[in-house]
PDB file of C-alpha atoms in Angstrom:
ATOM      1  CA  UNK A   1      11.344 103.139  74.472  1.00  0.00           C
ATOM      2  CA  UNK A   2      12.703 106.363  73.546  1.00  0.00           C
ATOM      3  CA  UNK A   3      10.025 107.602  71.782  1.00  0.00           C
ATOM      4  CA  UNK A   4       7.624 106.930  74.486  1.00  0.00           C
ATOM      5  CA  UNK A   5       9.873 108.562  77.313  1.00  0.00           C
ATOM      6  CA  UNK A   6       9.965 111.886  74.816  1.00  0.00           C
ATOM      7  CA  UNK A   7      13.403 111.723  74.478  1.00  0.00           C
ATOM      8  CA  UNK A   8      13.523 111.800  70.859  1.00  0.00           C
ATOM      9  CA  UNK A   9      13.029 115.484  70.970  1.00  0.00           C
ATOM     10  CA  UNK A  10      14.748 116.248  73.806  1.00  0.00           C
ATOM     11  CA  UNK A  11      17.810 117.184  72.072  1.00  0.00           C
ATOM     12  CA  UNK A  12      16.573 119.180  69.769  1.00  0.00           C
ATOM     13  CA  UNK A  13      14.325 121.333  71.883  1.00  0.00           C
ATOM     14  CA  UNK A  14      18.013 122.703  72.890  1.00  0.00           C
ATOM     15  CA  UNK A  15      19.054 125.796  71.189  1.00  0.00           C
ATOM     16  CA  UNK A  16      21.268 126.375  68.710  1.00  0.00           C
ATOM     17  CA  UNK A  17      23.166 129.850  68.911  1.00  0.00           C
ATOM     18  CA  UNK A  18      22.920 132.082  66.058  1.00  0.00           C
ATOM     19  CA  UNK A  19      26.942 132.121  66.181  1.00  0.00           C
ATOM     20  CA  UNK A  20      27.753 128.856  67.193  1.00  0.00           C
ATOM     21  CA  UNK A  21      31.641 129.094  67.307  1.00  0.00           C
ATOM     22  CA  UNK A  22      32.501 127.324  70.528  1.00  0.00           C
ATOM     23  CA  UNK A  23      32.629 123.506  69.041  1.00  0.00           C
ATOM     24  CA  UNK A  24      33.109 119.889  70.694  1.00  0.00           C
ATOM     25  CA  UNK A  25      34.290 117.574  68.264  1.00  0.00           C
ATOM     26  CA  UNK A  26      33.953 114.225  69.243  1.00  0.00           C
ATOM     27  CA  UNK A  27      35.506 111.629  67.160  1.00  0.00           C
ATOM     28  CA  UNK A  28      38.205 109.316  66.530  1.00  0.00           C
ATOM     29  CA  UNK A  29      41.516 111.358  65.634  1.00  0.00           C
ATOM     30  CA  UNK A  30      43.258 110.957  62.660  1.00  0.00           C
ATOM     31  CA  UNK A  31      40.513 109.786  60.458  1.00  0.00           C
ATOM     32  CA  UNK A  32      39.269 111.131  57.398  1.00  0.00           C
ATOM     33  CA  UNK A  33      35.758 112.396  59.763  1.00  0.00           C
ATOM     34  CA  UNK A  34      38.021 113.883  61.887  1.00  0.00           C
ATOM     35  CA  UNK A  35      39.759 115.673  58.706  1.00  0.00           C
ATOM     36  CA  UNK A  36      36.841 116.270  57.248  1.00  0.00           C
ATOM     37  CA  UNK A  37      35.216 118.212  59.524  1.00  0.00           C
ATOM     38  CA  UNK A  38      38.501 120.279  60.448  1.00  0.00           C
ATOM     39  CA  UNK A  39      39.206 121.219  57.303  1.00  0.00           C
ATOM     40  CA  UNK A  40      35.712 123.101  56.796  1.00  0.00           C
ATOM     41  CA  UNK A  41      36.019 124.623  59.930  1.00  0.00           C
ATOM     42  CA  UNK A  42      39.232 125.832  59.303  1.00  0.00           C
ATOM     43  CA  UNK A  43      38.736 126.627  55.654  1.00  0.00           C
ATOM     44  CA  UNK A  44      35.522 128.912  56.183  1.00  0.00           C
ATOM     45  CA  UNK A  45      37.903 131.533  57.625  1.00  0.00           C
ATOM     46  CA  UNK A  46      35.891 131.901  60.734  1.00  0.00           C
ATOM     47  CA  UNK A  47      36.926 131.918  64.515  1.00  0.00           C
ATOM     48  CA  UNK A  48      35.941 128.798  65.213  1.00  0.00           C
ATOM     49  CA  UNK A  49      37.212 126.953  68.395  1.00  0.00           C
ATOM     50  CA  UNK A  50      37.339 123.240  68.726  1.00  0.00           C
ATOM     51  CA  UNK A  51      37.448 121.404  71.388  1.00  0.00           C
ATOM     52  CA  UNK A  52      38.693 117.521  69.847  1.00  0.00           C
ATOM     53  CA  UNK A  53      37.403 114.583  72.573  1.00  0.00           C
ATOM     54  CA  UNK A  54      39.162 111.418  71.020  1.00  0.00           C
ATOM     55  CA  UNK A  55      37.040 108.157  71.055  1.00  0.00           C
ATOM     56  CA  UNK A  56      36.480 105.185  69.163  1.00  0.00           C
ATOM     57  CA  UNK A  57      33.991 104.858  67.320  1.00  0.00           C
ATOM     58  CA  UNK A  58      33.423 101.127  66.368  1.00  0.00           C
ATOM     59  CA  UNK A  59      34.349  98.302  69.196  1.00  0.00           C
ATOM     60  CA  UNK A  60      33.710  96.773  71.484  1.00  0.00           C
ATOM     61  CA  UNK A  61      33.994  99.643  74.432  1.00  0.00           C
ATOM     62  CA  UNK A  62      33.305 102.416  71.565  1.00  0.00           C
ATOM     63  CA  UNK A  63      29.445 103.377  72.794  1.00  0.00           C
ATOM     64  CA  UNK A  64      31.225 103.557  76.274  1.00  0.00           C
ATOM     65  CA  UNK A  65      33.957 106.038  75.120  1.00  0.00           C
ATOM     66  CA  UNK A  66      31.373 107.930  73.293  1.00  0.00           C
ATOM     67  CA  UNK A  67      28.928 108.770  76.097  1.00  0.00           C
ATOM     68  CA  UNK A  68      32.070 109.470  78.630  1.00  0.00           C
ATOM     69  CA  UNK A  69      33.045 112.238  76.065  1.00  0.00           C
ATOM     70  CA  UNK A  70      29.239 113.435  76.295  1.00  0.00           C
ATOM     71  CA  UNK A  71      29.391 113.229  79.987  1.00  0.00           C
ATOM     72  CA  UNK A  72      32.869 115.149  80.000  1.00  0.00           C
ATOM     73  CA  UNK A  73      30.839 117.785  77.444  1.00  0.00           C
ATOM     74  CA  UNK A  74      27.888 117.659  79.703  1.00  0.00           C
ATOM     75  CA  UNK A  75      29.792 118.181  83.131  1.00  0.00           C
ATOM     76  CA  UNK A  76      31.692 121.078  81.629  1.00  0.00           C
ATOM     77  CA  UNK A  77      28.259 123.362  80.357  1.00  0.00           C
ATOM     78  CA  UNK A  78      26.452 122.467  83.612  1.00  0.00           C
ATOM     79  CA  UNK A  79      29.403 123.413  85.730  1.00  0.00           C
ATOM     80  CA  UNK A  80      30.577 126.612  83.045  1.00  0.00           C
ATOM     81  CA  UNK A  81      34.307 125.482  83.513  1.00  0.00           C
ATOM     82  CA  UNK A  82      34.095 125.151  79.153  1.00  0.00           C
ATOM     83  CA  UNK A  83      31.553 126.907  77.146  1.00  0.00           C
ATOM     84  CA  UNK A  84      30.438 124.870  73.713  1.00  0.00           C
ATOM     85  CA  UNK A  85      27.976 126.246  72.273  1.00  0.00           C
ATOM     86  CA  UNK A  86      27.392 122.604  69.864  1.00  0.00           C
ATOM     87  CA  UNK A  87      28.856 119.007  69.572  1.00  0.00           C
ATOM     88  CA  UNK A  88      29.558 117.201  66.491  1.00  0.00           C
ATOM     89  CA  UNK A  89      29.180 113.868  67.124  1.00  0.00           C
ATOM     90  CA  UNK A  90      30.714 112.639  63.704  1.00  0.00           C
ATOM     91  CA  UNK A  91      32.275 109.204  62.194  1.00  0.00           C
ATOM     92  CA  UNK A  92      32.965 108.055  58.069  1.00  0.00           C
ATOM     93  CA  UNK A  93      31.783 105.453  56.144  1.00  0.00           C
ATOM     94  CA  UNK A  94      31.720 101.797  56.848  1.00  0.00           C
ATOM     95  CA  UNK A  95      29.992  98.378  56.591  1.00  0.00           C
ATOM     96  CA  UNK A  96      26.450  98.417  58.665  1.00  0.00           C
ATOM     97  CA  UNK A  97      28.111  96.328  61.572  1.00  0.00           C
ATOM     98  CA  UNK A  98      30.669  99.258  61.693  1.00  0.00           C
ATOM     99  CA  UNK A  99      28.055 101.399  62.370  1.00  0.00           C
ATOM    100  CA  UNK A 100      25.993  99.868  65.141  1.00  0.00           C
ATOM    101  CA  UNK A 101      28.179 101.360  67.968  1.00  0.00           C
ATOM    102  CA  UNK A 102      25.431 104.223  67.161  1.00  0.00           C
ATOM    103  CA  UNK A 103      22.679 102.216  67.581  1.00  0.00           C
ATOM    104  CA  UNK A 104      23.702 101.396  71.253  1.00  0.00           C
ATOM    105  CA  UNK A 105      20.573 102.936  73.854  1.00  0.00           C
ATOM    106  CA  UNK A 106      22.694 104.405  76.510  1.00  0.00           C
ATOM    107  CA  UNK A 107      24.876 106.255  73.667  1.00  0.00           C
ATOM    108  CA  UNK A 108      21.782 107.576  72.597  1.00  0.00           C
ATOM    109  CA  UNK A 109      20.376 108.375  76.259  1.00  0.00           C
ATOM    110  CA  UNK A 110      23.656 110.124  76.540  1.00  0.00           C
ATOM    111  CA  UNK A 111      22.634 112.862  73.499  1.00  0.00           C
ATOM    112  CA  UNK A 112      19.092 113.071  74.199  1.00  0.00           C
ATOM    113  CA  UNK A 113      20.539 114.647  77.644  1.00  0.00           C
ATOM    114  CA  UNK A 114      23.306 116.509  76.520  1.00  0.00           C
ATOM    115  CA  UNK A 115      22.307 119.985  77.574  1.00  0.00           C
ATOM    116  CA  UNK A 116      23.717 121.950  73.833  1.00  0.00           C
ATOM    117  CA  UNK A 117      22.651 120.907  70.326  1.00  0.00           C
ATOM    118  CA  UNK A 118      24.292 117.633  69.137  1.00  0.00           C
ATOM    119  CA  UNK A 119      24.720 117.376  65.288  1.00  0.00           C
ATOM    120  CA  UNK A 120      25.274 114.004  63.981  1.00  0.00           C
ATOM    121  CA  UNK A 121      27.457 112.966  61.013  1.00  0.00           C
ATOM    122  CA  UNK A 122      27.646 109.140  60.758  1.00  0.00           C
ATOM    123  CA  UNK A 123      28.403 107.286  58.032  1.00  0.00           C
ATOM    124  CA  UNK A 124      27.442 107.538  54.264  1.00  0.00           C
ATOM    125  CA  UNK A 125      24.165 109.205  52.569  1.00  0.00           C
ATOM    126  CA  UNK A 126      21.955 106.133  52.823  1.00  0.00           C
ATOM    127  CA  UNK A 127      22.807 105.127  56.554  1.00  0.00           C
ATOM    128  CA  UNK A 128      20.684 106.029  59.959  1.00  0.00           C
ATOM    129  CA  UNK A 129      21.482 105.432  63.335  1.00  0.00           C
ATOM    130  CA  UNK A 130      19.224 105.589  66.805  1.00  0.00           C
ATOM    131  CA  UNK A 131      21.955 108.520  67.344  1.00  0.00           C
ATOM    132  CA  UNK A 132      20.715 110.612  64.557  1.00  0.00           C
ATOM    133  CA  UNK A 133      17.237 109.952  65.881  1.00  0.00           C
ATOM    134  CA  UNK A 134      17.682 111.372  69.348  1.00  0.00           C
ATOM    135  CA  UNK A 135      20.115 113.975  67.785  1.00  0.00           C
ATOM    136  CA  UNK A 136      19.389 117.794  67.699  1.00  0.00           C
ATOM    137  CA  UNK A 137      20.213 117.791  63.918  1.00  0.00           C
ATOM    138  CA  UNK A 138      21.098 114.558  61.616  1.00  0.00           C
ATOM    139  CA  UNK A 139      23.328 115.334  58.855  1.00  0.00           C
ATOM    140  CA  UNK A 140      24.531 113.114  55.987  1.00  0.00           C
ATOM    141  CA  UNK A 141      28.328 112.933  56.466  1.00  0.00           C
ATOM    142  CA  UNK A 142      30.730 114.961  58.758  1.00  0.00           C
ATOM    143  CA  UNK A 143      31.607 117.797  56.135  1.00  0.00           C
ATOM    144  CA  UNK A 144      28.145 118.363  55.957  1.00  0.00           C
ATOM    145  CA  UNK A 145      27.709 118.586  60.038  1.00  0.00           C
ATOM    146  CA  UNK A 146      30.957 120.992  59.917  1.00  0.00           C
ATOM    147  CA  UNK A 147      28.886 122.908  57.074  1.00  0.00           C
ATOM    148  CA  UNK A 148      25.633 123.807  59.204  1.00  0.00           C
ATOM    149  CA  UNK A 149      27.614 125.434  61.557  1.00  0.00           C
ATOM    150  CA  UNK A 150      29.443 127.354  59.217  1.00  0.00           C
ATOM    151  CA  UNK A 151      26.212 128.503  57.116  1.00  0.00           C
ATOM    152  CA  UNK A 152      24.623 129.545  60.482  1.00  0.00           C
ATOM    153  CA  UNK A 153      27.738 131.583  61.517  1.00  0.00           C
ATOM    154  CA  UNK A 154      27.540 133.082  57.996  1.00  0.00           C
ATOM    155  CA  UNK A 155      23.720 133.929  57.798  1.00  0.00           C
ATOM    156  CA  UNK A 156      24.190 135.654  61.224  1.00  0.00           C
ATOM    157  CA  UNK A 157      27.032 138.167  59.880  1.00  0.00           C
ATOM    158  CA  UNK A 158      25.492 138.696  56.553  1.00  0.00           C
ATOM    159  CA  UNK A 159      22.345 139.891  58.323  1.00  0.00           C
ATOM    160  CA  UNK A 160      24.658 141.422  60.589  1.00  0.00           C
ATOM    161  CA  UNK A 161      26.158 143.197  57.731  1.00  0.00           C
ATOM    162  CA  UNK A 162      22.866 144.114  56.131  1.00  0.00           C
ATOM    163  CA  UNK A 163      21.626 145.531  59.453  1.00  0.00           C
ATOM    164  CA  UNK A 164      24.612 147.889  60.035  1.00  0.00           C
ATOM    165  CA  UNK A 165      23.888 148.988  55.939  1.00  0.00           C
ATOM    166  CA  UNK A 166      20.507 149.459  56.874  1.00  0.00           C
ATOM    167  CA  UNK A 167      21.631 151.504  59.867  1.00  0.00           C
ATOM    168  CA  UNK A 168      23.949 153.539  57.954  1.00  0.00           C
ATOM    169  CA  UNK A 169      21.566 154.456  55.164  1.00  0.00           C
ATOM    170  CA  UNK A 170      18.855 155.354  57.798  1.00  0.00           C
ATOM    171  CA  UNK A 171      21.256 157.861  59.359  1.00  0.00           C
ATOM    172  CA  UNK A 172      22.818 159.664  56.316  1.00  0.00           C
ATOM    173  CA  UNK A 173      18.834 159.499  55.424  1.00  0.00           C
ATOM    174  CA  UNK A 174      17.938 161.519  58.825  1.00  0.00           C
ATOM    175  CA  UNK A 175      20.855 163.816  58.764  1.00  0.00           C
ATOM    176  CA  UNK A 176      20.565 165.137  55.019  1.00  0.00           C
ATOM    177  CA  UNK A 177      16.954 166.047  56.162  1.00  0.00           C
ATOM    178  CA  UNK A 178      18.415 167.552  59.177  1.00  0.00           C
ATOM    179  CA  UNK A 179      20.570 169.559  57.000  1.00  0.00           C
ATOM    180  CA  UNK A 180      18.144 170.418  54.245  1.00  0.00           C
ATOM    181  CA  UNK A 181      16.097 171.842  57.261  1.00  0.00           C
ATOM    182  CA  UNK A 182      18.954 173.437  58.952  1.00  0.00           C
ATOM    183  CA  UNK A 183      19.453 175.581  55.463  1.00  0.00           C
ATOM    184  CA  UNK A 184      15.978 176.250  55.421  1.00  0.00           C
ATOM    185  CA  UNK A 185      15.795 178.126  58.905  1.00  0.00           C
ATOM    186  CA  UNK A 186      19.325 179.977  57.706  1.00  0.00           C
ATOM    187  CA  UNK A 187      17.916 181.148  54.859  1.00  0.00           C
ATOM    188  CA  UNK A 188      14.935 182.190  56.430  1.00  0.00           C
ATOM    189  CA  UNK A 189      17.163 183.886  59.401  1.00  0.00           C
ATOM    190  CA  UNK A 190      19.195 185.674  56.913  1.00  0.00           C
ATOM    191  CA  UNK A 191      16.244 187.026  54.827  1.00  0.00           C
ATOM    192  CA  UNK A 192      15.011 188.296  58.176  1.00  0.00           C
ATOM    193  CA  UNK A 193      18.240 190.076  59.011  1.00  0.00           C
ATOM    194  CA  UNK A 194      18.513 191.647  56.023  1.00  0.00           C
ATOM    195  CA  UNK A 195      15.181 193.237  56.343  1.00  0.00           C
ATOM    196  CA  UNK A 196      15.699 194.248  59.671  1.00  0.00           C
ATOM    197  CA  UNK A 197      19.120 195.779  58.831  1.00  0.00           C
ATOM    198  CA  UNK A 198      17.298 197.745  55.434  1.00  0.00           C
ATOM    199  CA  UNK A 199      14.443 199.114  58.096  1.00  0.00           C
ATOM    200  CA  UNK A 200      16.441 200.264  60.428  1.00  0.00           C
ATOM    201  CA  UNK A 201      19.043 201.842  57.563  1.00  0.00           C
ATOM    202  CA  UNK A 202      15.956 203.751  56.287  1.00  0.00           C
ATOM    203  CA  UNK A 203      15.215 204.868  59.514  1.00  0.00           C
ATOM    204  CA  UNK A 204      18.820 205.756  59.942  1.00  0.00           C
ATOM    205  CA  UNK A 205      18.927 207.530  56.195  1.00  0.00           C
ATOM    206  CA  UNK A 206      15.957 209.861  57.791  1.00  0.00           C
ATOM    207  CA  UNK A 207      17.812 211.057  60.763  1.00  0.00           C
ATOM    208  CA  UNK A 208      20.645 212.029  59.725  1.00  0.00           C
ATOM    209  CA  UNK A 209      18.402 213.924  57.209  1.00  0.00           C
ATOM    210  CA  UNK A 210      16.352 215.064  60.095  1.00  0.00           C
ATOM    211  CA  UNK A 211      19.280 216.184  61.970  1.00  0.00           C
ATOM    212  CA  UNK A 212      21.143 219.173  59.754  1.00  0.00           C
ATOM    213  CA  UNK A 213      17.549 220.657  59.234  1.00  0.00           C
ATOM    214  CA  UNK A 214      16.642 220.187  63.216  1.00  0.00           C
ATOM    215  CA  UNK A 215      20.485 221.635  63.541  1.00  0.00           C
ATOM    216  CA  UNK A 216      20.011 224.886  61.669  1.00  0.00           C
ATOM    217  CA  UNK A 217      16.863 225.303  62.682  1.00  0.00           C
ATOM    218  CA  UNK A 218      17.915 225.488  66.115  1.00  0.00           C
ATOM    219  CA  UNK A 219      21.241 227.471  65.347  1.00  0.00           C
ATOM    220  CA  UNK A 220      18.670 230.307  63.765  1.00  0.00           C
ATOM    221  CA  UNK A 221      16.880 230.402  67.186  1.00  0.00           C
ATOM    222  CA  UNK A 222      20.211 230.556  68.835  1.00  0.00           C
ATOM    223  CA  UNK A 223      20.975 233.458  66.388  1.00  0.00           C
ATOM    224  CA  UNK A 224      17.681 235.864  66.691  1.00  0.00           C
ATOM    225  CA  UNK A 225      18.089 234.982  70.577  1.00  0.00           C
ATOM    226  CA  UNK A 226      21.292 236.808  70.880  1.00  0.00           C
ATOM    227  CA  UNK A 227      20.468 239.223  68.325  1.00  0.00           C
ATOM    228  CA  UNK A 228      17.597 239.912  70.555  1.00  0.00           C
ATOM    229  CA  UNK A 229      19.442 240.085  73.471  1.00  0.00           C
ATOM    230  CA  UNK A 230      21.789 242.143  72.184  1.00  0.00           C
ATOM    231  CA  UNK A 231      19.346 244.610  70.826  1.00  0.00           C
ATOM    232  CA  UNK A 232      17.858 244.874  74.858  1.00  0.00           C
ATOM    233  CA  UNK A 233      21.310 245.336  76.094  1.00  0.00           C
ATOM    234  CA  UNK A 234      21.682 248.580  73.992  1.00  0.00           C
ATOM    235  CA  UNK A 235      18.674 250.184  74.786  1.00  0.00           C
ATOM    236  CA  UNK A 236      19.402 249.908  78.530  1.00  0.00           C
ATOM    237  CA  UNK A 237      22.606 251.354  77.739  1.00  0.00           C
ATOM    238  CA  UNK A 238      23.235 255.463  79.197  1.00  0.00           C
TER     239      UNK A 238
END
């Protein structure tokens, strides 16, 4: 019945974020899932926030508990009063009849329709419920569940960090070329001042050579003018 109303996929057409920090943990409290999955969250050193919905998860009213905390998760996205960004939807170990509260249909209704990625960690390696089937990703236990999220968060800052290398190398690349050319063009601008200053030196050099010649040459003409002058003043003399 699933299958054939797609819902199957539904769940895991949703996206997962590439930092997927903002975490509903739905669970029983106290048990060694719950611990499980706490301690690698809290051990990976990241900022990961949890938000812990406390259910039962085998029972009698356990399938009910567990779609009223997907309902509670579901309200709060659609109506942004809580961001999550993924559930983990997570229980240990137990005998098969343990287990079945994840084979209920409306439990697994209720994750096909959650509107954020639901990863599943139920049970041991060898068991699989209808929950993992509808589930956006089914893992083997709840450490490992935890553990996606943590890898992803960690691929997304290591490429971070590679990008911002890249980055830097890129623009120490550009501005040692900048500089190379910058000393270029000074270079070149000196060269050209310092031909420019020898030119006009040389030119300078020939003036003031020019100028005692041009000097006496004009103080002689100043001379034989007033000898001359003097000469026609004497012969006009009585």
């Amino acid at each position: 019945a699933l299958r054939a109303e797609g819902l199957l996929d539904a769940n895991g057409s949703r996206p997962l974020p590439a930092v997927p920090l903002r975490v509903a943990l739905i669970t029983s409290t106290g048990t060694a899932a719950h611990a499980d999955v706490t301690a690698e969250l809290a051990g990976s050193g990241l900022a990961f926030s949890v938000w812990l919905l406390d259910v039962r998860t085998q029972g009698a009213d356990a399938a009910a508990q567990v779609v009223a905390a997907l309902g509670r998760v579901s309200d709060a996205v659609r109506t942004a009063t809580r961001a999550v960004d993924a559930v983990l939807l997570v229980r240990g170990g137990g005998a098969t009849t343990d287990l079945a509260v994840f084979d209920d249909e409306a439990l697994a209704r209720a994750v096909a329709a959650t509107p954020v990625p639901v990863l599943t960690g139920i049970g041991h390696e060898t068991d699989r419920s209808v929950a993992d089937e509808v589930a956006h990703t089914a893992l083997k236990t709840p450490t490992a569940a935890a553990g996606v999220l943590v890898h992803r968060v960690r691929t997304y800052l290591t490429r971070l960090d590679q990008a911002w290398d890249a980055t830097r190398r890129a623009a120490l690349a550009t501005t040692a070329e900048a500089e190379r050319r910058l000393g270029l063009r000074t270079n070149r601008i000196a060269r050209g001042v310092d031909r420019t200053l020898r030119s006009h030196g040389g030119r300078l050099d020939q003036a003031q050579g020019r100028a005692p010649r041009g000097a006496a040459r004009a103080l002689q003409r100043a001379d034989r003018d007033q000898v001359g002058q003097a000469a026609r003043a004497r012969a006009h003399e009585p």
